[in-house]
Amino acid sequence: MTGFMDFYTPGSTFLHRMDPRVKILAVVLLSLLAFILSQLLYLLVLFAFIFLLLYLARVSFGKAVFALKFLFRFMALVVVLWPLFDPVGTPVLFELGILKVTLPAIERGVAAALRIGCLATVWYILMFTTQQRDLVHALVRMGLRFDFGLALAIALRFIPTFSYTIEAIKDAQRARGMELEKGGLLRRSRNYVAVLLPAIVSAIRTADTLSLTLQSRAYGARRDRTYLRELRMRRSDFVALSVAVALFVLPAVAKYILAVTI
Amino acid sequence: MKDGQPEQRNDRLAKPAGFVSPKTVAIYGVLIALTAAVTYSSAAPFSPTKGYFNLGDSMVFFSALAFGWRAGAICGGVGSALADILLGFGVFAPVTLTAKGVEGLVAGGIGTRKYGRVFPIVLAAVAGVFVLVVTSILMYDSGLLDADEPMPLIVVLIPLLAIIVAAAVYLVFSRGSERVRTWTPIALGVALGGTCMITIYFLGEWLLLDVGLGKAILEIPINIAQAVIGGTIGSFLSHRVKKYYPSLSRGM
């Protein structure tokens, strides 16, 4: 299975330049909005809006296709499976034995699929337009403990390294005659232990070196640590923040206070 | 905690002010990365549900059993969620974070504790009550037992069976060999952790992601396979690594 280690696509669109904290907040608000909306039409509008953002982010086509390929298949599956297991309401479109497909069920399936689509896409936009270190930095600035932020940053840095290590160990074991692609699930899993054990030992050695490195660079010597790159909110960031808040608050007020069906 | 206490500065593994020790940060970071990398490179697509089978659970259980519940929860949860995102299954990431996090937490919490004399008693009691409840339900269901007029034989038989099972469990785990006593908590932790993971995935996919009941049910067998295989490999790995790297989990 192939994928990308980092979804970030370099660019200079307004989404790239936005403060990562604002981006995270906006993404959270848009995700909550997807849960508030229940009418098909409004979900469709939100979906279109999010895809407009994706277009404006000027993401590399390959990465976008890879990230969303599974999503579309998943959405299709939800649309197909939903009516089969939730035959509610009328009118009944057709009946086949115990299978009963109704119009409301199809509508609900499409709505559920759209909601999932909104949720996933909006988070991938964040990942496409923000560098991983900026994401971690923003999370630390938003209240994540610095040491856990550091652990997360280390993890993101080492995922590609360990993937290559595992591939190298696999090749080494294949050279010794181990067949990793042969046999059933059980046998393959058992053979995989011969890959996992060296990988763990190698990872733990890395951790030892890392902890020495952290100490030699005076990790945690002072609580009031400073940062090389400071995050600063600009005027455009405040505009973006207010737009995102308005996008969430207005429908929420309409639904929960004015009791409008949306 | 106050800044810069001299006796802490001199100790190489001392906790710096307010933060966890550098060793913990390094180990957590590396374990998160390793969990994600193992999930990533062992992922095999599973076409019926458009999900994927992977050996990431073995790393979740390894983290939990070798480094305790906190490492299991954080490294298992975050690492698996990151792998989901990188593989293009970002929709599942929040559910994965909770499911694998709880799996690591439960497995580590139960599997790594040192149990004294009370443990076999608790285990025996749990087994007894389990037998009592299950057999009663089965009896009522099959119509052997009537709620209005309980048959004396069965009323005596069920508690007797429960007591025998409880006594057997107690004897096996209090008089059992060293191997039985080491592996029972681990097996229990893995089983309960796996059950939590499967339940959370099912509920999360059904209720939170709204994928429909059908797909959520289809996912259960693949999750069971993952938990069983991952649990076996993970507990084996943690046993081996702890044996040859005894200094590993110290100074965290």
Short mmCIF file of C-alpha atoms in Angstrom, two decimals:
data_model
loop_
_atom_site.label_atom_id
_atom_site.label_comp_id
_atom_site.label_asym_id
_atom_site.label_seq_id
_atom_site.Cartn_x
_atom_site.Cartn_y
_atom_site.Cartn_z
CA MET A 1 0.00 0.00 0.00
CA THR A 2 1.43 3.35 -0.92
CA GLY A 3 0.63 6.69 0.55
CA PHE A 4 2.08 10.02 1.43
CA MET A 5 4.12 10.72 4.52
CA ASP A 6 3.22 14.37 4.51
CA PHE A 7 0.19 15.86 2.84
CA TYR A 8 1.55 19.40 2.94
CA THR A 9 1.72 21.03 -0.48
CA PRO A 10 3.87 24.15 -0.60
CA GLY A 11 2.00 27.20 -1.78
CA SER A 12 1.14 30.78 -1.04
CA THR A 13 -2.65 30.87 -1.12
CA PHE A 14 -4.59 32.63 1.62
CA LEU A 15 -5.16 29.25 3.24
CA HIS A 16 -1.41 28.66 3.41
CA ARG A 17 -0.78 32.06 4.91
CA MET A 18 -3.54 31.86 7.52
CA ASP A 19 -2.53 31.46 11.15
CA PRO A 20 -2.62 27.70 11.92
CA ARG A 21 -4.61 28.31 15.11
CA VAL A 22 -7.34 30.04 13.11
CA LYS A 23 -7.28 27.19 10.62
CA ILE A 24 -7.66 24.57 13.34
CA LEU A 25 -10.55 26.46 14.93
CA ALA A 26 -12.25 26.98 11.57
CA VAL A 27 -11.93 23.28 10.75
CA VAL A 28 -13.40 22.29 14.12
CA LEU A 29 -16.31 24.71 13.64
CA LEU A 30 -17.01 23.47 10.11
CA SER A 31 -16.96 19.87 11.38
CA LEU A 32 -19.49 20.74 14.09
CA LEU A 33 -21.56 22.53 11.45
CA ALA A 34 -21.70 19.29 9.44
CA PHE A 35 -23.23 17.60 12.48
CA ILE A 36 -25.77 20.39 13.06
CA LEU A 37 -27.08 20.36 9.50
CA SER A 38 -29.50 17.58 8.69
CA GLN A 39 -31.30 18.75 5.53
CA LEU A 40 -29.86 17.35 2.33
CA LEU A 41 -29.78 20.72 0.55
CA TYR A 42 -27.77 22.50 3.26
CA LEU A 43 -25.31 19.64 3.53
CA LEU A 44 -24.85 19.83 -0.23
CA VAL A 45 -24.12 23.57 0.05
CA LEU A 46 -21.56 22.94 2.80
CA PHE A 47 -19.98 20.17 0.73
CA ALA A 48 -19.71 22.50 -2.26
CA PHE A 49 -18.23 25.24 -0.07
CA ILE A 50 -15.59 22.87 1.30
CA PHE A 51 -14.66 21.72 -2.19
CA LEU A 52 -14.36 25.37 -3.22
CA LEU A 53 -11.85 25.76 -0.37
CA LEU A 54 -10.02 22.65 -1.60
CA TYR A 55 -9.83 24.19 -5.06
CA LEU A 56 -8.61 27.51 -3.66
CA ALA A 57 -5.89 25.72 -1.68
CA ARG A 58 -4.27 24.67 -4.99
CA VAL A 59 -3.50 21.18 -3.73
CA SER A 60 -1.43 18.86 -5.91
CA PHE A 61 -3.85 16.67 -7.81
CA GLY A 62 -2.16 13.39 -6.88
CA LYS A 63 -2.31 14.06 -3.17
CA ALA A 64 -5.93 15.18 -3.28
CA VAL A 65 -6.94 12.10 -5.26
CA PHE A 66 -5.07 9.81 -2.90
CA ALA A 67 -6.53 11.37 0.24
CA LEU A 68 -10.09 11.47 -1.08
CA LYS A 69 -10.13 8.25 -3.13
CA PHE A 70 -11.08 6.13 -0.18
CA LEU A 71 -13.53 8.75 1.01
CA PHE A 72 -15.55 8.65 -2.19
CA ARG A 73 -15.68 4.85 -2.20
CA PHE A 74 -16.72 4.97 1.43
CA MET A 75 -19.46 7.52 0.69
CA ALA A 76 -20.74 5.37 -2.17
CA LEU A 77 -20.85 2.37 0.13
CA VAL A 78 -22.82 4.31 2.75
CA VAL A 79 -25.34 5.44 0.14
CA VAL A 80 -25.78 1.87 -1.11
CA LEU A 81 -25.91 0.17 2.28
CA TRP A 82 -28.02 2.69 4.17
CA PRO A 83 -31.42 1.95 2.58
CA LEU A 84 -30.90 -1.79 2.97
CA PHE A 85 -30.60 -1.65 6.72
CA ASP A 86 -32.87 1.26 7.51
CA PRO A 87 -36.12 0.85 5.57
CA VAL A 88 -38.14 3.70 7.06
CA GLY A 89 -40.97 5.84 5.81
CA THR A 90 -42.85 6.04 2.57
CA PRO A 91 -42.97 6.06 -0.43
CA VAL A 92 -41.55 2.62 -1.00
CA LEU A 93 -39.62 2.59 -4.27
CA PHE A 94 -39.42 -1.17 -4.64
CA GLU A 95 -39.55 -4.33 -2.61
CA LEU A 96 -37.55 -7.48 -3.21
CA GLY A 97 -38.22 -10.18 -0.65
CA ILE A 98 -37.16 -8.76 2.69
CA LEU A 99 -35.41 -5.86 0.97
CA LYS A 100 -37.39 -2.66 1.01
CA VAL A 101 -35.96 0.53 -0.46
CA THR A 102 -37.69 3.74 0.48
CA LEU A 103 -37.11 7.31 -0.64
CA PRO A 104 -36.49 8.79 2.85
CA ALA A 105 -33.93 6.07 3.51
CA ILE A 106 -32.02 6.95 0.35
CA GLU A 107 -32.15 10.62 1.30
CA ARG A 108 -30.80 9.84 4.75
CA GLY A 109 -28.06 7.70 3.25
CA VAL A 110 -26.98 10.50 0.92
CA ALA A 111 -27.08 13.00 3.79
CA ALA A 112 -24.93 10.73 5.97
CA ALA A 113 -22.46 10.24 3.13
CA LEU A 114 -22.27 14.01 2.53
CA ARG A 115 -21.69 14.64 6.22
CA ILE A 116 -18.80 12.18 6.24
CA GLY A 117 -17.46 13.78 3.07
CA CYS A 118 -17.55 17.27 4.64
CA LEU A 119 -15.84 16.08 7.82
CA ALA A 120 -13.00 14.28 6.08
CA THR A 121 -12.35 16.82 3.36
CA VAL A 122 -12.19 19.80 5.66
CA TRP A 123 -9.55 18.09 7.83
CA TYR A 124 -7.52 17.12 4.79
CA ILE A 125 -7.58 20.76 3.64
CA LEU A 126 -5.96 21.66 6.96
CA MET A 127 -3.33 18.99 6.36
CA PHE A 128 -2.73 20.10 2.75
CA THR A 129 -2.10 23.71 3.62
CA THR A 130 -0.28 23.53 6.96
CA GLN A 131 3.19 22.23 7.68
CA GLN A 132 3.27 19.54 10.34
CA ARG A 133 5.58 21.55 12.59
CA ASP A 134 3.22 24.53 12.37
CA LEU A 135 0.29 22.28 13.31
CA VAL A 136 2.13 21.02 16.40
CA HIS A 137 3.25 24.56 17.25
CA ALA A 138 -0.33 25.81 16.97
CA LEU A 139 -1.61 22.97 19.15
CA VAL A 140 1.01 23.81 21.81
CA ARG A 141 0.00 27.46 21.64
CA MET A 142 -3.65 26.42 22.02
CA GLY A 143 -2.96 24.62 25.27
CA LEU A 144 -1.42 21.25 24.44
CA ARG A 145 1.37 20.53 26.91
CA PHE A 146 4.74 21.35 25.39
CA ASP A 147 6.25 17.95 26.18
CA PHE A 148 3.40 16.09 24.46
CA GLY A 149 3.67 18.48 21.55
CA LEU A 150 7.35 17.62 21.34
CA ALA A 151 6.55 13.89 21.43
CA LEU A 152 4.04 14.45 18.60
CA ALA A 153 6.61 16.41 16.59
CA ILE A 154 9.17 13.63 17.11
CA ALA A 155 6.59 11.07 16.01
CA LEU A 156 5.76 12.96 12.83
CA ARG A 157 9.46 13.32 12.09
CA PHE A 158 10.12 9.60 12.57
CA ILE A 159 7.18 7.97 10.81
CA PRO A 160 8.92 8.08 7.40
CA THR A 161 12.23 6.96 8.94
CA PHE A 162 10.64 3.94 10.59
CA SER A 163 8.69 3.08 7.47
CA TYR A 164 11.96 2.91 5.57
CA THR A 165 13.55 0.90 8.39
CA ILE A 166 10.68 -1.60 8.27
CA GLU A 167 10.99 -1.89 4.49
CA ALA A 168 14.75 -2.45 4.84
CA ILE A 169 14.19 -5.15 7.51
CA LYS A 170 11.60 -6.80 5.28
CA ASP A 171 14.11 -6.90 2.42
CA ALA A 172 16.81 -8.24 4.73
CA GLN A 173 14.51 -11.02 5.95
CA ARG A 174 13.45 -11.81 2.39
CA ALA A 175 17.11 -12.14 1.46
CA ARG A 176 17.38 -14.74 4.23
CA GLY A 177 14.55 -16.70 2.66
CA MET A 178 11.52 -15.50 4.62
CA GLU A 179 8.30 -15.39 2.66
CA LEU A 180 6.23 -12.48 3.90
CA GLU A 181 3.59 -12.53 1.16
CA LYS A 182 2.89 -16.24 1.27
CA GLY A 183 0.40 -18.22 3.32
CA GLY A 184 -2.78 -17.29 5.10
CA LEU A 185 -3.43 -14.42 7.43
CA LEU A 186 -2.14 -16.30 10.46
CA ARG A 187 1.09 -17.47 8.90
CA ARG A 188 1.81 -14.06 7.42
CA SER A 189 1.21 -12.40 10.77
CA ARG A 190 3.51 -14.88 12.50
CA ASN A 191 6.24 -14.25 9.94
CA TYR A 192 5.82 -10.53 10.52
CA VAL A 193 7.19 -10.94 14.05
CA ALA A 194 10.62 -11.35 12.46
CA VAL A 195 10.18 -7.86 11.06
CA LEU A 196 8.67 -6.28 14.17
CA LEU A 197 11.32 -7.39 16.63
CA PRO A 198 14.30 -5.78 14.85
CA ALA A 199 12.15 -2.73 14.16
CA ILE A 200 11.38 -2.33 17.86
CA VAL A 201 15.02 -2.77 18.87
CA SER A 202 16.08 -0.20 16.30
CA ALA A 203 13.35 2.20 17.45
CA ILE A 204 14.35 1.87 21.09
CA ARG A 205 17.97 2.63 20.22
CA THR A 206 16.73 5.72 18.42
CA ALA A 207 14.79 6.68 21.53
CA ASP A 208 17.90 6.35 23.70
CA THR A 209 19.86 8.64 21.39
CA LEU A 210 16.95 11.04 21.25
CA SER A 211 16.66 11.32 25.00
CA LEU A 212 20.39 12.09 25.26
CA THR A 213 20.01 14.68 22.51
CA LEU A 214 17.08 16.28 24.31
CA GLN A 215 19.08 16.48 27.53
CA SER A 216 22.14 17.91 25.82
CA ARG A 217 19.96 20.64 24.36
CA ALA A 218 18.58 21.53 27.77
CA TYR A 219 15.07 20.21 27.19
CA GLY A 220 12.70 21.59 29.80
CA ALA A 221 15.35 23.66 31.59
CA ARG A 222 13.01 26.63 31.75
CA ARG A 223 9.26 26.72 31.79
CA ASP A 224 9.07 30.06 29.96
CA ARG A 225 10.65 28.73 26.81
CA THR A 226 10.86 30.91 23.73
CA TYR A 227 10.19 29.95 20.13
CA LEU A 228 12.24 30.58 17.03
CA ARG A 229 9.14 31.32 15.00
CA GLU A 230 6.38 33.22 16.72
CA LEU A 231 2.76 32.95 15.62
CA ARG A 232 1.18 36.31 15.13
CA MET A 233 -2.44 37.04 14.26
CA ARG A 234 -2.82 39.45 11.34
CA ARG A 235 -5.87 41.39 10.32
CA SER A 236 -6.78 38.83 7.67
CA ASP A 237 -6.62 36.11 10.34
CA PHE A 238 -9.20 37.94 12.43
CA VAL A 239 -11.42 38.30 9.37
CA ALA A 240 -11.13 34.56 8.66
CA LEU A 241 -11.83 33.73 12.29
CA SER A 242 -14.98 35.85 12.36
CA VAL A 243 -16.20 34.33 9.10
CA ALA A 244 -15.70 30.82 10.49
CA VAL A 245 -17.45 31.67 13.76
CA ALA A 246 -20.35 33.27 11.89
CA LEU A 247 -20.65 30.21 9.63
CA PHE A 248 -21.09 28.07 12.71
CA VAL A 249 -23.06 30.35 15.04
CA LEU A 250 -25.76 31.51 12.61
CA PRO A 251 -27.02 27.99 11.71
CA ALA A 252 -26.67 26.92 15.34
CA VAL A 253 -28.82 29.84 16.51
CA ALA A 254 -31.33 29.14 13.75
CA LYS A 255 -31.59 25.49 14.75
CA TYR A 256 -31.51 25.56 18.54
CA ILE A 257 -33.01 28.97 19.38
CA LEU A 258 -35.29 29.78 16.46
CA ALA A 259 -36.12 26.08 15.95
CA VAL A 260 -35.76 26.25 12.18
CA THR A 261 -35.27 22.87 10.53
CA ILE A 262 -31.93 23.00 8.77
CA MET B 1 7.03 22.09 40.71
CA LYS B 2 9.69 24.75 41.18
CA ASP B 3 12.31 25.65 38.64
CA GLY B 4 15.88 24.44 38.83
CA GLN B 5 16.23 22.42 41.99
CA PRO B 6 19.94 21.58 42.16
CA GLU B 7 19.59 17.92 43.15
CA GLN B 8 17.37 17.38 40.12
CA ARG B 9 19.73 19.13 37.73
CA ASN B 10 22.55 16.78 38.62
CA ASP B 11 20.55 13.62 38.08
CA ARG B 12 20.77 12.59 34.47
CA LEU B 13 17.28 11.15 34.32
CA ALA B 14 15.61 13.70 36.58
CA LYS B 15 12.33 15.20 35.53
CA PRO B 16 12.80 18.75 34.28
CA ALA B 17 10.57 21.37 35.82
CA GLY B 18 6.96 20.63 35.05
CA PHE B 19 7.61 18.35 32.11
CA VAL B 20 7.90 14.60 31.77
CA SER B 21 11.44 13.26 31.53
CA PRO B 22 13.31 13.43 28.22
CA LYS B 23 13.36 9.66 28.09
CA THR B 24 9.57 9.58 28.27
CA VAL B 25 9.24 12.17 25.52
CA ALA B 26 11.66 10.25 23.31
CA ILE B 27 10.02 6.87 23.98
CA TYR B 28 6.49 8.23 23.44
CA GLY B 29 7.49 9.96 20.23
CA VAL B 30 9.23 6.87 18.93
CA LEU B 31 6.37 4.56 19.92
CA ILE B 32 3.79 6.78 18.22
CA ALA B 33 5.92 6.79 15.08
CA LEU B 34 6.50 3.04 15.26
CA THR B 35 2.79 2.28 15.73
CA ALA B 36 1.96 4.46 12.75
CA ALA B 37 4.76 2.99 10.63
CA VAL B 38 3.83 -0.62 11.43
CA THR B 39 0.16 0.06 10.70
CA TYR B 40 1.19 1.84 7.54
CA SER B 41 3.48 -0.82 6.16
CA SER B 42 1.40 -3.85 7.14
CA ALA B 43 -1.91 -2.50 5.88
CA ALA B 44 -3.71 -4.86 3.54
CA PRO B 45 -6.95 -3.66 1.96
CA PHE B 46 -10.04 -5.59 2.97
CA SER B 47 -12.45 -5.14 0.14
CA PRO B 48 -15.90 -6.05 1.56
CA THR B 49 -15.94 -3.08 3.93
CA LYS B 50 -13.39 -0.83 2.22
CA GLY B 51 -11.39 -0.94 5.43
CA TYR B 52 -7.97 -2.41 5.87
CA PHE B 53 -6.41 -5.15 7.94
CA ASN B 54 -3.19 -4.30 9.72
CA LEU B 55 -0.87 -5.36 12.48
CA GLY B 56 -0.96 -1.98 14.23
CA ASP B 57 -2.72 -3.57 17.20
CA SER B 58 0.41 -5.55 17.96
CA MET B 59 2.24 -2.26 18.51
CA VAL B 60 -0.63 -0.88 20.61
CA PHE B 61 -0.48 -3.94 22.85
CA PHE B 62 3.32 -3.83 22.86
CA SER B 63 3.37 -0.19 24.00
CA ALA B 64 0.75 -0.89 26.65
CA LEU B 65 2.34 -4.05 28.05
CA ALA B 66 5.95 -2.87 27.92
CA PHE B 67 5.48 0.74 29.07
CA GLY B 68 2.21 0.85 30.97
CA TRP B 69 -1.28 2.17 30.42
CA ARG B 70 -0.32 5.78 29.75
CA ALA B 71 2.02 4.84 26.91
CA GLY B 72 -0.56 2.38 25.61
CA ALA B 73 -3.29 5.00 25.54
CA ILE B 74 -1.26 7.84 24.05
CA CYS B 75 1.00 5.93 21.66
CA GLY B 76 -1.64 3.45 20.57
CA GLY B 77 -4.33 6.05 20.04
CA VAL B 78 -2.31 8.81 18.42
CA GLY B 79 -0.11 6.48 16.36
CA SER B 80 -3.04 4.55 14.91
CA ALA B 81 -4.97 7.75 14.18
CA LEU B 82 -1.95 9.22 12.37
CA ALA B 83 -1.65 6.05 10.29
CA ASP B 84 -5.33 6.33 9.39
CA ILE B 85 -4.81 9.90 8.19
CA LEU B 86 -1.66 9.07 6.21
CA LEU B 87 -3.30 6.07 4.54
CA GLY B 88 -6.19 8.23 3.37
CA PHE B 89 -8.72 6.88 5.89
CA GLY B 90 -8.94 10.16 7.79
CA VAL B 91 -12.67 9.69 8.31
CA PHE B 92 -11.92 7.00 10.85
CA ALA B 93 -9.21 8.93 12.70
CA PRO B 94 -11.35 10.18 15.65
CA VAL B 95 -12.92 6.75 16.17
CA THR B 96 -9.50 5.11 15.85
CA LEU B 97 -8.00 7.54 18.36
CA THR B 98 -10.61 6.58 20.95
CA ALA B 99 -10.80 2.87 20.15
CA LYS B 100 -7.07 2.17 20.06
CA GLY B 101 -6.43 4.57 22.92
CA VAL B 102 -8.88 2.75 25.18
CA GLU B 103 -7.51 -0.57 23.96
CA GLY B 104 -4.00 0.43 25.03
CA LEU B 105 -5.24 1.92 28.27
CA VAL B 106 -7.21 -1.16 29.31
CA ALA B 107 -4.53 -3.63 28.19
CA GLY B 108 -1.80 -1.69 29.97
CA GLY B 109 -3.88 -1.05 33.08
CA ILE B 110 -4.77 -4.70 33.55
CA GLY B 111 -1.80 -6.40 31.93
CA THR B 112 1.13 -4.65 33.60
CA ARG B 113 -0.02 -4.58 37.21
CA LYS B 114 1.53 -6.81 39.80
CA TYR B 115 -1.21 -8.90 41.34
CA GLY B 116 -1.07 -10.27 44.84
CA ARG B 117 -3.25 -12.79 46.61
CA VAL B 118 -6.46 -10.94 45.94
CA PHE B 119 -6.29 -11.33 42.18
CA PRO B 120 -7.14 -15.07 42.01
CA ILE B 121 -10.09 -14.47 44.38
CA VAL B 122 -11.43 -11.63 42.23
CA LEU B 123 -10.89 -13.67 39.09
CA ALA B 124 -12.66 -16.67 40.62
CA ALA B 125 -15.59 -14.51 41.74
CA VAL B 126 -15.91 -12.96 38.27
CA ALA B 127 -15.79 -16.41 36.65
CA GLY B 128 -18.41 -17.73 39.09
CA VAL B 129 -20.82 -14.86 38.52
CA PHE B 130 -20.27 -15.14 34.77
CA VAL B 131 -21.15 -18.85 34.79
CA LEU B 132 -24.16 -18.16 37.01
CA VAL B 133 -25.56 -15.46 34.76
CA VAL B 134 -24.84 -17.17 31.44
CA THR B 135 -26.22 -20.58 32.43
CA SER B 136 -29.33 -19.00 33.95
CA ILE B 137 -30.00 -17.01 30.81
CA LEU B 138 -29.44 -20.08 28.65
CA MET B 139 -31.77 -22.15 30.83
CA TYR B 140 -34.55 -19.57 30.75
CA ASP B 141 -34.11 -19.11 27.03
CA SER B 142 -34.27 -22.80 26.22
CA GLY B 143 -37.38 -23.19 28.39
CA LEU B 144 -35.74 -25.63 30.78
CA LEU B 145 -36.27 -23.23 33.62
CA ASP B 146 -39.60 -21.59 34.28
CA ALA B 147 -39.59 -18.28 36.08
CA ASP B 148 -42.79 -19.16 37.98
CA GLU B 149 -41.85 -22.55 39.32
CA PRO B 150 -38.09 -23.10 39.41
CA MET B 151 -37.07 -26.74 39.30
CA PRO B 152 -35.22 -27.58 42.51
CA LEU B 153 -32.56 -29.58 40.72
CA ILE B 154 -31.59 -26.73 38.41
CA VAL B 155 -31.72 -24.16 41.18
CA VAL B 156 -29.15 -26.23 43.06
CA LEU B 157 -27.22 -27.23 39.96
CA ILE B 158 -26.46 -23.75 38.61
CA PRO B 159 -24.89 -22.34 41.81
CA LEU B 160 -23.02 -25.61 42.28
CA LEU B 161 -21.61 -25.36 38.76
CA ALA B 162 -20.64 -21.74 39.39
CA ILE B 163 -18.89 -22.66 42.64
CA ILE B 164 -16.98 -25.50 40.98
CA VAL B 165 -15.83 -23.22 38.15
CA ALA B 166 -14.82 -20.49 40.61
CA ALA B 167 -12.89 -22.99 42.74
CA ALA B 168 -11.14 -24.38 39.66
CA VAL B 169 -10.19 -20.89 38.50
CA TYR B 170 -8.91 -20.02 41.98
CA LEU B 171 -6.83 -23.19 42.22
CA VAL B 172 -5.32 -22.77 38.76
CA PHE B 173 -4.29 -19.16 39.34
CA SER B 174 -3.17 -19.33 42.96
CA ARG B 175 -1.38 -22.67 42.81
CA GLY B 176 -0.52 -22.46 39.12
CA SER B 177 3.00 -22.26 37.72
CA GLU B 178 4.90 -19.01 37.29
CA ARG B 179 4.02 -19.00 33.62
CA VAL B 180 0.28 -19.13 34.32
CA ARG B 181 0.56 -16.30 36.82
CA THR B 182 2.57 -14.10 34.42
CA TRP B 183 0.40 -14.64 31.42
CA THR B 184 -3.08 -14.56 32.94
CA PRO B 185 -3.17 -10.77 33.57
CA ILE B 186 -1.65 -10.16 30.16
CA ALA B 187 -4.20 -12.38 28.42
CA LEU B 188 -6.98 -10.77 30.43
CA GLY B 189 -5.76 -7.27 29.57
CA VAL B 190 -5.44 -8.10 25.88
CA ALA B 191 -8.89 -9.71 25.80
CA LEU B 192 -10.62 -6.83 27.58
CA GLY B 193 -8.68 -4.21 25.61
CA GLY B 194 -9.56 -5.92 22.35
CA THR B 195 -13.21 -6.12 23.37
CA CYS B 196 -13.22 -2.39 24.15
CA MET B 197 -11.63 -1.63 20.76
CA ILE B 198 -14.17 -3.73 18.85
CA THR B 199 -17.10 -2.21 20.78
CA ILE B 200 -15.92 1.36 20.29
CA TYR B 201 -15.30 0.81 16.57
CA PHE B 202 -18.76 -0.67 16.21
CA LEU B 203 -20.52 2.09 18.16
CA GLY B 204 -18.39 4.81 16.58
CA GLU B 205 -19.06 3.68 13.04
CA TRP B 206 -22.70 3.07 13.69
CA LEU B 207 -23.66 6.09 15.77
CA LEU B 208 -21.00 8.75 15.24
CA LEU B 209 -19.98 8.26 11.63
CA ASP B 210 -23.50 7.19 10.67
CA VAL B 211 -22.26 4.57 8.23
CA GLY B 212 -25.30 2.41 8.81
CA LEU B 213 -25.66 -0.70 10.90
CA GLY B 214 -24.74 -3.08 8.08
CA LYS B 215 -21.25 -1.82 7.45
CA ALA B 216 -20.54 -1.53 11.17
CA ILE B 217 -21.48 -5.20 11.63
CA LEU B 218 -19.35 -6.23 8.63
CA GLU B 219 -16.34 -4.63 10.32
CA ILE B 220 -16.60 -6.72 13.49
CA PRO B 221 -14.93 -9.96 12.26
CA ILE B 222 -11.92 -8.12 10.81
CA ASN B 223 -11.53 -6.21 14.07
CA ILE B 224 -11.70 -9.45 16.07
CA ALA B 225 -8.99 -10.96 13.86
CA GLN B 226 -6.88 -7.85 14.35
CA ALA B 227 -7.30 -7.91 18.12
CA VAL B 228 -6.51 -11.62 18.44
CA ILE B 229 -3.48 -11.61 16.14
CA GLY B 230 -2.25 -8.24 17.37
CA GLY B 231 -2.70 -9.27 20.99
CA THR B 232 -0.75 -12.49 20.53
CA ILE B 233 2.12 -10.79 18.73
CA GLY B 234 2.11 -7.76 21.02
CA SER B 235 2.25 -9.73 24.26
CA PHE B 236 4.97 -11.97 22.84
CA LEU B 237 7.01 -8.96 21.73
CA SER B 238 6.66 -7.14 25.04
CA HIS B 239 7.66 -10.29 26.93
CA ARG B 240 10.76 -10.71 24.78
CA VAL B 241 11.79 -7.06 24.80
CA LYS B 242 11.27 -6.74 28.57
CA LYS B 243 13.37 -9.85 29.09
CA TYR B 244 16.33 -8.68 27.02
CA TYR B 245 16.00 -4.95 27.76
CA PRO B 246 15.24 -4.87 31.47
CA SER B 247 16.34 -1.24 31.78
CA LEU B 248 13.74 -0.18 29.25
CA SER B 249 10.82 1.06 31.26
CA ARG B 250 12.90 2.57 34.06
CA GLY B 251 13.24 6.33 34.47
CA MET B 252 10.00 7.10 32.70
#
